[in-house]
PDB file of C-alpha atoms in Angstrom:
ATOM      1  CA  LEU A   1    -162.433 124.975 -10.552  1.00 56.00           C
ATOM      2  CA  SER A   2    -159.528 123.155 -12.152  1.00 60.00           C
ATOM      3  CA  GLU A   3    -158.351 126.351 -13.860  1.00 63.00           C
ATOM      4  CA  SER A   4    -158.549 128.231 -10.556  1.00 63.00           C
ATOM      5  CA  LEU A   5    -156.466 125.590  -8.799  1.00 60.00           C
ATOM      6  CA  ILE A   6    -153.822 125.732 -11.526  1.00 63.00           C
ATOM      7  CA  ARG A   7    -153.724 129.531 -11.268  1.00 62.00           C
ATOM      8  CA  LEU A   8    -153.481 129.308  -7.468  1.00 61.00           C
ATOM      9  CA  GLY A   9    -150.668 126.752  -7.700  1.00 63.00           C
ATOM     10  CA  ALA A  10    -148.757 128.902 -10.186  1.00 61.00           C
ATOM     11  CA  ASN A  11    -149.099 131.955  -7.917  1.00 59.00           C
ATOM     12  CA  TYR A  12    -147.880 129.939  -4.926  1.00 55.00           C
ATOM     13  CA  ILE A  13    -144.792 128.744  -6.822  1.00 62.00           C
ATOM     14  CA  ARG A  14    -144.079 132.299  -8.004  1.00 63.00           C
ATOM     15  CA  ASN A  15    -144.376 133.647  -4.445  1.00 58.00           C
ATOM     16  CA  GLN A  16    -142.060 130.963  -3.091  1.00 60.00           C
ATOM     17  CA  GLN A  17    -139.495 131.808  -5.756  1.00 61.00           C
ATOM     18  CA  GLU A  18    -139.723 135.502  -4.894  1.00 53.00           C
ATOM     19  CA  ILE A  19    -139.283 134.740  -1.194  1.00 52.00           C
ATOM     20  CA  LYS A  20    -136.240 132.584  -1.953  1.00 61.00           C
ATOM     21  CA  ALA A  21    -134.721 135.304  -4.144  1.00 54.00           C
ATOM     22  CA  LEU A  22    -135.255 137.863  -1.374  1.00 51.00           C
ATOM     23  CA  GLU A  23    -133.628 135.570   1.195  1.00 54.00           C
ATOM     24  CA  ASN A  24    -130.603 135.097  -1.071  1.00 57.00           C
ATOM     25  CA  ALA A  25    -130.325 138.857  -1.634  1.00 53.00           C
ATOM     26  CA  ASN A  26    -130.447 139.509   2.110  1.00 54.00           C
ATOM     27  CA  LEU A  27    -127.857 136.796   2.745  1.00 60.00           C
ATOM     28  CA  ASN A  28    -125.472 138.228   0.144  1.00 63.00           C
ATOM     29  CA  ALA A  29    -125.932 141.707   1.578  1.00 57.00           C
ATOM     30  CA  GLU A  30    -125.102 140.471   5.089  1.00 57.00           C
ATOM     31  CA  ILE A  31    -121.971 138.667   3.897  1.00 57.00           C
ATOM     32  CA  SER A  32    -120.802 141.796   2.048  1.00 60.00           C
ATOM     33  CA  LEU A  33    -121.392 143.882   5.161  1.00 54.00           C
ATOM     34  CA  LEU A  34    -119.404 141.472   7.326  1.00 56.00           C
ATOM     35  CA  LYS A  35    -116.485 141.542   4.881  1.00 60.00           C
ATOM     36  CA  SER A  36    -116.513 145.346   4.776  1.00 55.00           C
ATOM     37  CA  GLN A  37    -116.298 145.438   8.571  1.00 52.00           C
ATOM     38  CA  ILE A  38    -113.266 143.135   8.642  1.00 52.00           C
ATOM     39  CA  ASN A  39    -110.992 144.757   6.075  1.00 56.00           C
ATOM     40  CA  PRO A  40    -110.705 148.336   7.468  1.00 67.00           C
ATOM     41  CA  HIS A  41    -109.933 146.981  10.947  1.00 62.00           C
ATOM     42  CA  PHE A  42    -107.173 144.790   9.543  1.00 64.00           C
ATOM     43  CA  LEU A  43    -105.771 147.609   7.401  1.00 74.00           C
ATOM     44  CA  PHE A  44    -105.535 150.067  10.287  1.00 78.00           C
ATOM     45  CA  ASN A  45    -103.665 147.535  12.426  1.00 70.00           C
ATOM     46  CA  THR A  46    -101.171 146.864   9.641  1.00 75.00           C
ATOM     47  CA  LEU A  47    -100.585 150.564   8.970  1.00 84.00           C
ATOM     48  CA  ASN A  48     -99.903 151.099  12.665  1.00 84.00           C
ATOM     49  CA  GLY A  49     -97.245 148.381  12.503  1.00 79.00           C
ATOM     50  CA  ILE A  50     -95.535 149.996   9.507  1.00 85.00           C
ATOM     51  CA  TYR A  51     -95.698 153.399  11.201  1.00 87.00           C
ATOM     52  CA  ALA A  52     -93.823 151.920  14.166  1.00 84.00           C
ATOM     53  CA  LEU A  53     -91.098 150.635  11.830  1.00 83.00           C
ATOM     54  CA  ALA A  54     -90.815 154.014  10.096  1.00 87.00           C
ATOM     55  CA  HIS A  55     -90.683 155.809  13.447  1.00 87.00           C
ATOM     56  CA  GLU A  56     -87.721 153.635  14.426  1.00 85.00           C
ATOM     57  CA  ARG A  57     -86.149 154.265  11.001  1.00 87.00           C
ATOM     58  CA  SER A  58     -85.925 150.517  10.563  1.00 84.00           C
ATOM     59  CA  SER A  59     -84.333 149.100   7.417  1.00 85.00           C
ATOM     60  CA  LYS A  60     -87.362 146.786   7.225  1.00 85.00           C
ATOM     61  CA  THR A  61     -89.721 149.661   6.404  1.00 87.00           C
ATOM     62  CA  GLU A  62     -89.363 149.381   2.603  1.00 89.00           C
ATOM     63  CA  ILE A  63     -89.969 145.625   2.675  1.00 89.00           C
ATOM     64  CA  ALA A  64     -92.988 146.147   4.922  1.00 89.00           C
ATOM     65  CA  ILE A  65     -94.462 148.672   2.493  1.00 90.00           C
ATOM     66  CA  LEU A  66     -93.946 146.217  -0.380  1.00 91.00           C
ATOM     67  CA  LYS A  67     -95.703 143.460   1.592  1.00 90.00           C
ATOM     68  CA  LEU A  68     -98.583 145.792   2.352  1.00 87.00           C
ATOM     69  CA  SER A  69     -98.814 146.754  -1.320  1.00 89.00           C
ATOM     70  CA  GLU A  70     -99.184 143.079  -2.273  1.00 90.00           C
ATOM     71  CA  MET A  71    -101.842 142.648   0.389  1.00 86.00           C
ATOM     72  CA  LEU A  72    -103.797 145.704  -0.747  1.00 83.00           C
ATOM     73  CA  ARG A  73    -103.705 144.460  -4.331  1.00 86.00           C
ATOM     74  CA  TYR A  74    -105.179 141.155  -3.157  1.00 85.00           C
ATOM     75  CA  MET A  75    -107.836 142.924  -1.068  1.00 79.00           C
ATOM     76  CA  LEU A  76    -108.812 145.114  -4.002  1.00 77.00           C
ATOM     77  CA  TYR A  77    -109.207 142.360  -6.590  1.00 77.00           C
ATOM     78  CA  GLU A  78    -110.261 139.361  -4.487  1.00 70.00           C
ATOM     79  CA  SER A  79    -112.636 140.991  -1.988  1.00 66.00           C
ATOM     80  CA  PRO A  80    -115.643 141.250  -4.375  1.00 66.00           C
ATOM     81  CA  ALA A  81    -115.405 137.548  -5.240  1.00 75.00           C
ATOM     82  CA  GLU A  82    -117.375 134.905  -3.355  1.00 82.00           C
ATOM     83  CA  LYS A  83    -114.414 132.533  -3.492  1.00 88.00           C
ATOM     84  CA  ALA A  84    -110.675 133.125  -3.850  1.00 89.00           C
ATOM     85  CA  ASP A  85    -107.754 130.878  -4.734  1.00 93.00           C
ATOM     86  CA  LEU A  86    -106.555 129.239  -1.537  1.00 95.00           C
ATOM     87  CA  LEU A  87    -102.940 129.697  -2.643  1.00 94.00           C
ATOM     88  CA  LYS A  88    -103.461 133.466  -2.931  1.00 93.00           C
ATOM     89  CA  GLU A  89    -105.208 133.532   0.441  1.00 93.00           C
ATOM     90  CA  ILE A  90    -102.260 131.762   2.051  1.00 95.00           C
ATOM     91  CA  THR A  91     -99.814 134.165   0.386  1.00 94.00           C
ATOM     92  CA  TYR A  92    -101.845 137.005   1.860  1.00 92.00           C
ATOM     93  CA  ILE A  93    -101.616 135.397   5.313  1.00 94.00           C
ATOM     94  CA  SER A  94     -97.870 134.814   4.903  1.00 95.00           C
ATOM     95  CA  ASN A  95     -97.350 138.501   4.091  1.00 92.00           C
ATOM     96  CA  TYR A  96     -99.322 139.472   7.181  1.00 90.00           C
ATOM     97  CA  ILE A  97     -97.247 137.198   9.424  1.00 92.00           C
ATOM     98  CA  GLU A  98     -94.023 138.503   7.905  1.00 90.00           C
ATOM     99  CA  LEU A  99     -95.131 142.058   8.754  1.00 86.00           C
ATOM    100  CA  GLN A 100     -95.729 140.957  12.327  1.00 84.00           C
ATOM    101  CA  ARG A 101     -92.254 139.425  12.525  1.00 85.00           C
ATOM    102  CA  MET A 102     -90.774 142.748  11.437  1.00 82.00           C
ATOM    103  CA  ARG A 103     -92.481 144.852  14.055  1.00 76.00           C
ATOM    104  CA  LEU A 104     -92.270 142.499  17.057  1.00 78.00           C
ATOM    105  CA  SER A 105     -89.278 142.065  19.342  1.00 72.00           C
ATOM    106  CA  ASP A 106     -87.176 138.927  19.402  1.00 78.00           C
ATOM    107  CA  LYS A 107     -88.963 137.937  22.627  1.00 80.00           C
ATOM    108  CA  ILE A 108     -92.029 136.978  20.565  1.00 83.00           C
ATOM    109  CA  LYS A 109     -91.426 133.745  18.666  1.00 89.00           C
ATOM    110  CA  ILE A 110     -93.636 132.954  15.672  1.00 92.00           C
ATOM    111  CA  GLN A 111     -93.880 129.438  14.306  1.00 94.00           C
ATOM    112  CA  TYR A 112     -95.785 129.250  11.031  1.00 96.00           C
ATOM    113  CA  GLU A 113     -96.135 126.368   8.609  1.00 97.00           C
ATOM    114  CA  VAL A 114     -98.343 125.291   5.727  1.00 97.00           C
ATOM    115  CA  ILE A 115     -98.757 121.553   5.145  1.00 97.00           C
ATOM    116  CA  GLY A 116    -100.355 120.174   1.996  1.00 95.00           C
ATOM    117  CA  GLU A 117    -101.104 121.466  -1.484  1.00 93.00           C
ATOM    118  CA  PRO A 118    -103.384 124.533  -1.712  1.00 92.00           C
ATOM    119  CA  GLU A 119    -103.331 124.692  -5.515  1.00 91.00           C
ATOM    120  CA  SER A 120    -106.654 124.446  -7.385  1.00 91.00           C
ATOM    121  CA  LEU A 121    -108.712 124.936  -4.203  1.00 95.00           C
ATOM    122  CA  LEU A 122    -111.046 127.814  -3.377  1.00 94.00           C
ATOM    123  CA  ILE A 123    -112.073 129.451  -0.104  1.00 93.00           C
ATOM    124  CA  ALA A 124    -114.153 132.410   1.053  1.00 90.00           C
ATOM    125  CA  PRO A 125    -111.682 135.345   1.078  1.00 88.00           C
ATOM    126  CA  PHE A 126    -110.424 136.878   4.334  1.00 86.00           C
ATOM    127  CA  LEU A 127    -111.936 134.178   6.507  1.00 88.00           C
ATOM    128  CA  LEU A 128    -108.804 132.649   8.059  1.00 92.00           C
ATOM    129  CA  ILE A 129    -106.899 135.884   8.626  1.00 89.00           C
ATOM    130  CA  THR A 130    -109.292 137.039  11.351  1.00 86.00           C
ATOM    131  CA  PHE A 131    -108.368 134.154  13.678  1.00 91.00           C
ATOM    132  CA  ILE A 132    -104.656 134.739  13.040  1.00 92.00           C
ATOM    133  CA  GLU A 133    -104.926 138.470  13.600  1.00 86.00           C
ATOM    134  CA  ASN A 134    -106.716 137.831  16.894  1.00 85.00           C
ATOM    135  CA  ALA A 135    -103.730 135.800  18.140  1.00 88.00           C
ATOM    136  CA  PHE A 136    -101.411 138.745  17.601  1.00 84.00           C
ATOM    137  CA  LYS A 137    -103.893 141.199  19.069  1.00 80.00           C
ATOM    138  CA  HIS A 138    -104.544 139.300  22.305  1.00 75.00           C
ATOM    139  CA  GLY A 139    -101.621 136.881  22.572  1.00 71.00           C
ATOM    140  CA  ILE A 140     -98.694 139.262  22.889  1.00 72.00           C
ATOM    141  CA  SER A 141     -97.263 140.776  26.042  1.00 68.00           C
ATOM    142  CA  TYR A 142     -94.377 143.183  25.659  1.00 65.00           C
ATOM    143  CA  ALA A 143     -93.434 142.524  29.278  1.00 65.00           C
ATOM    144  CA  ARG A 144     -92.620 138.849  28.833  1.00 73.00           C
ATOM    145  CA  PRO A 145     -91.559 136.375  26.120  1.00 78.00           C
ATOM    146  CA  GLY A 146     -94.222 134.532  24.182  1.00 83.00           C
ATOM    147  CA  ARG A 147     -94.832 132.184  21.277  1.00 89.00           C
ATOM    148  CA  ILE A 148     -97.530 132.112  18.614  1.00 92.00           C
ATOM    149  CA  ASN A 149     -97.993 128.884  16.652  1.00 95.00           C
ATOM    150  CA  ILE A 150     -99.936 128.906  13.394  1.00 97.00           C
ATOM    151  CA  GLN A 151    -100.476 125.854  11.228  1.00 97.00           C
ATOM    152  CA  ILE A 152    -102.530 125.476   8.060  1.00 97.00           C
ATOM    153  CA  MET A 153    -103.035 121.878   6.955  1.00 97.00           C
ATOM    154  CA  ILE A 154    -104.689 120.835   3.684  1.00 96.00           C
ATOM    155  CA  VAL A 155    -105.671 117.210   3.171  1.00 95.00           C
ATOM    156  CA  GLU A 156    -107.557 116.745  -0.096  1.00 88.00           C
ATOM    157  CA  LYS A 157    -110.426 119.269   0.234  1.00 89.00           C
ATOM    158  CA  ARG A 158    -110.349 119.602   4.021  1.00 94.00           C
ATOM    159  CA  LEU A 159    -108.532 122.560   5.548  1.00 96.00           C
ATOM    160  CA  THR A 160    -107.543 122.810   9.208  1.00 97.00           C
ATOM    161  CA  LEU A 161    -106.331 126.047  10.756  1.00 97.00           C
ATOM    162  CA  ARG A 162    -104.753 125.771  14.197  1.00 97.00           C
ATOM    163  CA  VAL A 163    -103.769 128.921  16.066  1.00 95.00           C
ATOM    164  CA  GLU A 164    -102.178 128.815  19.504  1.00 93.00           C
ATOM    165  CA  ASN A 165    -101.134 131.855  21.499  1.00 90.00           C
ATOM    166  CA  PRO A 166    -100.397 132.886  25.100  1.00 87.00           C
ATOM    167  CA  SER A 167    -103.274 134.011  27.284  1.00 80.00           C
ATOM    168  CA  SER A 168    -103.647 136.170  30.333  1.00 62.00           C
ATOM    169  CA  GLU A 169    -106.196 136.031  33.121  1.00 52.00           C
ATOM    170  CA  SER A 170    -107.877 139.189  31.828  1.00 52.00           C
ATOM    171  CA  ASP A 171    -108.498 137.723  28.370  1.00 50.00           C
ATOM    172  CA  SER A 172    -111.454 135.501  27.584  1.00 47.00           C
ATOM    173  CA  PHE A 173    -112.932 133.886  24.516  1.00 48.00           C
ATOM    174  CA  THR A 174    -116.312 134.969  25.817  1.00 43.00           C
ATOM    175  CA  ASN A 175    -115.297 138.591  25.348  1.00 47.00           C
ATOM    176  CA  ILE A 176    -114.325 138.464  21.704  1.00 56.00           C
ATOM    177  CA  GLY A 177    -114.157 141.441  19.395  1.00 64.00           C
ATOM    178  CA  LEU A 178    -116.055 142.352  16.268  1.00 70.00           C
ATOM    179  CA  GLY A 179    -113.583 140.582  13.976  1.00 73.00           C
ATOM    180  CA  LEU A 180    -114.067 137.127  15.499  1.00 81.00           C
ATOM    181  CA  LYS A 181    -117.819 137.553  15.773  1.00 82.00           C
ATOM    182  CA  ASN A 182    -117.923 138.421  12.072  1.00 81.00           C
ATOM    183  CA  ALA A 183    -115.715 135.448  11.178  1.00 85.00           C
ATOM    184  CA  GLU A 184    -117.983 133.071  13.094  1.00 89.00           C
ATOM    185  CA  ARG A 185    -121.055 134.568  11.436  1.00 87.00           C
ATOM    186  CA  ARG A 186    -119.491 134.168   7.987  1.00 87.00           C
ATOM    187  CA  LEU A 187    -118.750 130.526   8.753  1.00 90.00           C
ATOM    188  CA  GLU A 188    -122.406 130.018   9.621  1.00 90.00           C
ATOM    189  CA  LEU A 189    -123.575 131.714   6.431  1.00 87.00           C
ATOM    190  CA  LEU A 190    -121.038 130.342   3.950  1.00 88.00           C
ATOM    191  CA  TYR A 191    -120.308 126.852   5.276  1.00 93.00           C
ATOM    192  CA  PRO A 192    -123.433 125.720   7.150  1.00 92.00           C
ATOM    193  CA  GLY A 193    -122.941 122.219   8.520  1.00 93.00           C
ATOM    194  CA  LYS A 194    -119.530 121.930   6.852  1.00 94.00           C
ATOM    195  CA  TYR A 195    -117.187 123.342   9.469  1.00 95.00           C
ATOM    196  CA  THR A 196    -116.117 122.816  13.064  1.00 95.00           C
ATOM    197  CA  LEU A 197    -114.899 125.662  15.271  1.00 94.00           C
ATOM    198  CA  HIS A 198    -113.165 124.581  18.475  1.00 93.00           C
ATOM    199  CA  LYS A 199    -111.844 127.034  21.079  1.00 89.00           C
ATOM    200  CA  GLU A 200    -110.225 126.191  24.382  1.00 89.00           C
ATOM    201  CA  LYS A 201    -107.972 127.618  27.057  1.00 87.00           C
ATOM    202  CA  LYS A 202    -105.362 125.080  28.136  1.00 84.00           C
ATOM    203  CA  GLU A 203    -103.187 126.184  31.029  1.00 80.00           C
ATOM    204  CA  SER A 204    -101.785 129.507  29.838  1.00 82.00           C
ATOM    205  CA  ARG A 205    -102.523 128.988  26.139  1.00 86.00           C
ATOM    206  CA  TYR A 206    -105.454 129.668  23.858  1.00 88.00           C
ATOM    207  CA  ILE A 207    -106.023 127.135  21.071  1.00 91.00           C
TER     208      ILE A 207
END
């Protein structure tokens, strides 16, 4: 009887380990799928912006292509990793914002700042960019002036991203696209219980 109980206990432990391994494999597969859905969407938007510059024969086209090249290099080498250097992630974001400055009219003001020291810190790659990209996608009206404010603040090991952009009556946080849904799902999977996501509409601004 004792031998049978030992054998039963060993089988139970083995089964639990197999279940845990399967759960981890499924989780990793879902995270990889979410990342693969984000990157093509972002790339197509950026290429459209560069096409607009080229169509206008803008002198900024060569610089824009160089910025995109740096971004693609980062996407290629950092995307497979679970964590990326925060400094590289911020450089990637800065390149994206600079591309937006190039293609937008002077009516759209962009305020962007990074406060704190990102060196020696790690973050899940391509997590922050989705919220920033959403501001440009839904916060710009070519019929009227607007302002987008983006701030990244690092205090010790806590990072705060604040994005503020104009809103219209037709836009709603409840009708968000695939990119934001994926970003929220990645937060749940990668930082369970370690993050806060706050969204609000205040007068004519989304924060």
